[in-house]
Amino acid sequence: MSNSGKNIIIILLAVAILGTTSKRRIRKSDLWGSGAFGASRGNRPHLGIDLIYSPDEQVRAPFKFKIDRVSYPYASSDYSGIAFTTSSGDTVYDGRLWYFEPDIDLIGKTVRKGQVIGTAQQINSKYSGMINHLHLQLEKVNEQATKEDIIYNNKVFTNPSTVFVI
């Protein structure tokens, strides 16, 4: 094999590896506001972060977690996602990841960072002009709030990007 052929294989391998571990961007301001943790949502704060994804893009686990069940962000819509549990150090989190079609064969299983867990949904049919994204939120289980956390409805929410490299 020529050196150029070897270089192409090395580059393709690097792209495949980096594709599973690259850092996702958080949705900046658009017609609907910001995807940042704590951003205004009218009378409440944004309880998670919005990670930019294209419709039909493979969704990869942003970190290791156990998928507990399918979860829905709204009582009546076609949007879905998952409820999951994870931990960092001694802190346990209940999490939600929404706006994607999860692989239901993974329910009840622990997934590793970078593992494909579903396919991103198109959210512009509900939110015209919004940058397509997945919503990720973490709720602390039996933990005291820190000054960076948000307490909402007697629950403690923390910024996922301060707990895990996403």
Coordinates of C-alpha atoms in Angstrom, one line a residue:
M1 CA 0.0 0.0 0.0
S2 CA 1.3 3.5 -0.9
N3 CA 2.0 6.1 1.8
S4 CA -1.0 8.2 0.5
G5 CA -3.3 5.1 0.9
K6 CA -2.0 4.6 4.5
N7 CA -2.5 8.3 5.2
I8 CA -6.1 8.2 4.0
I9 CA -6.8 5.1 6.3
I10 CA -5.3 6.9 9.3
I11 CA -7.4 10.1 8.6
L12 CA -10.6 8.0 8.2
L13 CA -9.8 6.1 11.5
A14 CA -9.2 9.4 13.3
V15 CA -12.5 10.9 12.0
A16 CA -14.3 7.7 13.2
I17 CA -12.8 7.9 16.6
L18 CA -13.2 11.7 17.0
G19 CA -16.8 11.4 15.8
T20 CA -17.7 9.4 18.9
T21 CA -15.9 11.7 21.4
S22 CA -16.0 15.2 19.9
K23 CA -17.5 18.0 22.0
R24 CA -21.1 19.0 21.1
R25 CA -22.0 22.7 20.8
I26 CA -24.7 24.2 22.9
R27 CA -27.5 25.9 21.0
K28 CA -26.9 29.7 21.0
S29 CA -29.7 32.2 20.8
D30 CA -32.3 31.8 18.0
L31 CA -35.9 32.9 17.6
W32 CA -36.9 30.9 20.7
G33 CA -34.0 32.0 23.0
S34 CA -30.9 30.3 24.2
G35 CA -30.1 26.6 24.9
A36 CA -27.9 27.4 27.8
F37 CA -28.5 26.1 31.3
G38 CA -30.6 28.6 33.3
A39 CA -31.7 30.6 30.2
S40 CA -35.1 32.3 30.5
R41 CA -38.1 30.3 29.6
G42 CA -40.6 33.0 30.5
N43 CA -41.6 32.3 34.1
R44 CA -39.0 29.6 34.7
P45 CA -35.4 28.8 33.9
H46 CA -34.1 26.3 31.3
L47 CA -33.3 23.2 33.4
G48 CA -30.8 21.7 31.0
I49 CA -28.7 22.4 27.9
D50 CA -29.5 22.0 24.2
L51 CA -27.0 20.1 22.2
I52 CA -27.0 20.9 18.4
Y53 CA -28.0 17.9 16.3
S54 CA -29.3 17.7 12.7
P55 CA -32.6 15.9 12.0
D56 CA -32.0 12.1 11.3
E57 CA -28.4 12.3 12.7
Q58 CA -27.3 9.4 14.8
V59 CA -27.5 10.3 18.5
R60 CA -24.6 9.1 20.6
A61 CA -24.5 8.8 24.4
P62 CA -22.8 12.0 25.7
F63 CA -21.5 9.9 28.7
K64 CA -22.0 6.6 30.3
F65 CA -25.5 6.0 31.7
K66 CA -28.3 3.4 32.2
I67 CA -31.4 3.9 30.1
D68 CA -34.4 3.5 32.3
R69 CA -37.3 4.1 30.0
V70 CA -38.7 6.1 27.0
S71 CA -39.6 9.6 28.1
Y72 CA -41.7 12.3 26.5
P73 CA -41.1 16.1 26.9
Y74 CA -44.8 16.8 26.2
A75 CA -48.0 15.0 27.2
S76 CA -49.3 15.0 23.6
S77 CA -46.7 15.1 20.8
D78 CA -44.6 12.9 18.6
Y79 CA -41.4 13.9 20.4
S80 CA -39.6 11.4 22.5
G81 CA -36.3 10.6 24.3
I82 CA -35.2 8.7 27.3
A83 CA -35.0 8.9 31.1
F84 CA -31.7 7.6 32.5
T85 CA -29.6 7.4 35.6
T86 CA -25.9 8.1 35.9
S87 CA -23.3 9.2 38.5
S88 CA -20.2 11.2 38.9
G89 CA -18.2 10.6 42.1
D90 CA -20.8 10.0 44.9
T91 CA -23.5 12.1 43.2
V92 CA -26.3 10.2 41.4
Y93 CA -28.4 11.9 38.7
D94 CA -31.8 11.3 37.1
G95 CA -31.5 12.6 33.6
R96 CA -33.6 13.3 30.5
L97 CA -32.5 13.4 26.9
W98 CA -35.3 14.5 24.5
Y99 CA -36.0 15.1 20.8
F100 CA -34.8 11.8 19.4
E101 CA -36.1 8.4 18.6
P102 CA -34.4 6.0 21.0
D103 CA -33.3 2.5 20.2
I104 CA -35.8 0.6 22.4
D105 CA -33.6 -2.4 22.5
L106 CA -31.3 -0.4 24.8
I107 CA -34.0 0.2 27.5
G108 CA -32.7 -1.2 30.8
K109 CA -29.1 -1.4 29.6
T110 CA -26.0 0.7 30.4
V111 CA -24.6 2.5 27.4
R112 CA -21.0 3.8 27.0
K113 CA -20.0 7.3 25.9
G114 CA -20.2 7.5 22.1
Q115 CA -22.6 4.6 21.7
V116 CA -25.4 5.1 19.1
I117 CA -28.7 5.3 21.1
G118 CA -31.1 6.6 18.5
T119 CA -31.9 9.1 15.8
A120 CA -32.5 12.9 16.2
Q121 CA -35.9 14.2 15.5
Q122 CA -37.0 17.3 13.5
I123 CA -38.2 19.9 16.0
N124 CA -39.0 22.7 13.5
S125 CA -42.6 21.5 13.1
K126 CA -43.3 22.6 16.7
Y127 CA -40.7 25.4 17.0
S128 CA -40.3 27.1 13.6
G129 CA -37.0 28.9 13.4
M130 CA -35.4 27.0 16.3
I131 CA -32.0 25.4 15.8
N132 CA -32.4 21.6 15.8
H133 CA -31.1 20.1 19.0
L134 CA -31.4 17.5 21.8
H135 CA -32.3 18.7 25.3
L136 CA -30.2 17.2 28.1
Q137 CA -31.0 17.7 31.8
L138 CA -29.7 16.3 35.1
E139 CA -31.5 16.3 38.4
K140 CA -29.5 15.5 41.5
V141 CA -30.8 12.6 43.6
N142 CA -30.6 13.2 47.4
E143 CA -28.0 15.9 47.1
Q144 CA -27.7 19.5 48.4
A145 CA -27.8 22.3 45.9
T146 CA -24.7 24.3 45.1
K147 CA -24.7 27.9 44.1
E148 CA -24.5 26.8 40.4
D149 CA -27.6 24.6 40.6
I150 CA -31.2 25.6 40.0
I151 CA -33.9 24.6 42.4
Y152 CA -37.2 24.3 40.7
N153 CA -40.4 22.6 42.0
N154 CA -38.3 21.3 45.0
K155 CA -35.9 19.5 42.7
V156 CA -32.2 20.3 42.2
F157 CA -31.0 20.6 38.6
T158 CA -27.4 20.9 37.6
N159 CA -25.6 22.0 34.5
P160 CA -24.6 18.8 32.6
S161 CA -21.6 20.5 31.0
T162 CA -20.1 21.1 34.4
V163 CA -20.4 17.5 35.4
F164 CA -19.4 15.7 32.2
V165 CA -17.3 16.6 29.1
I166 CA -20.0 16.6 26.5

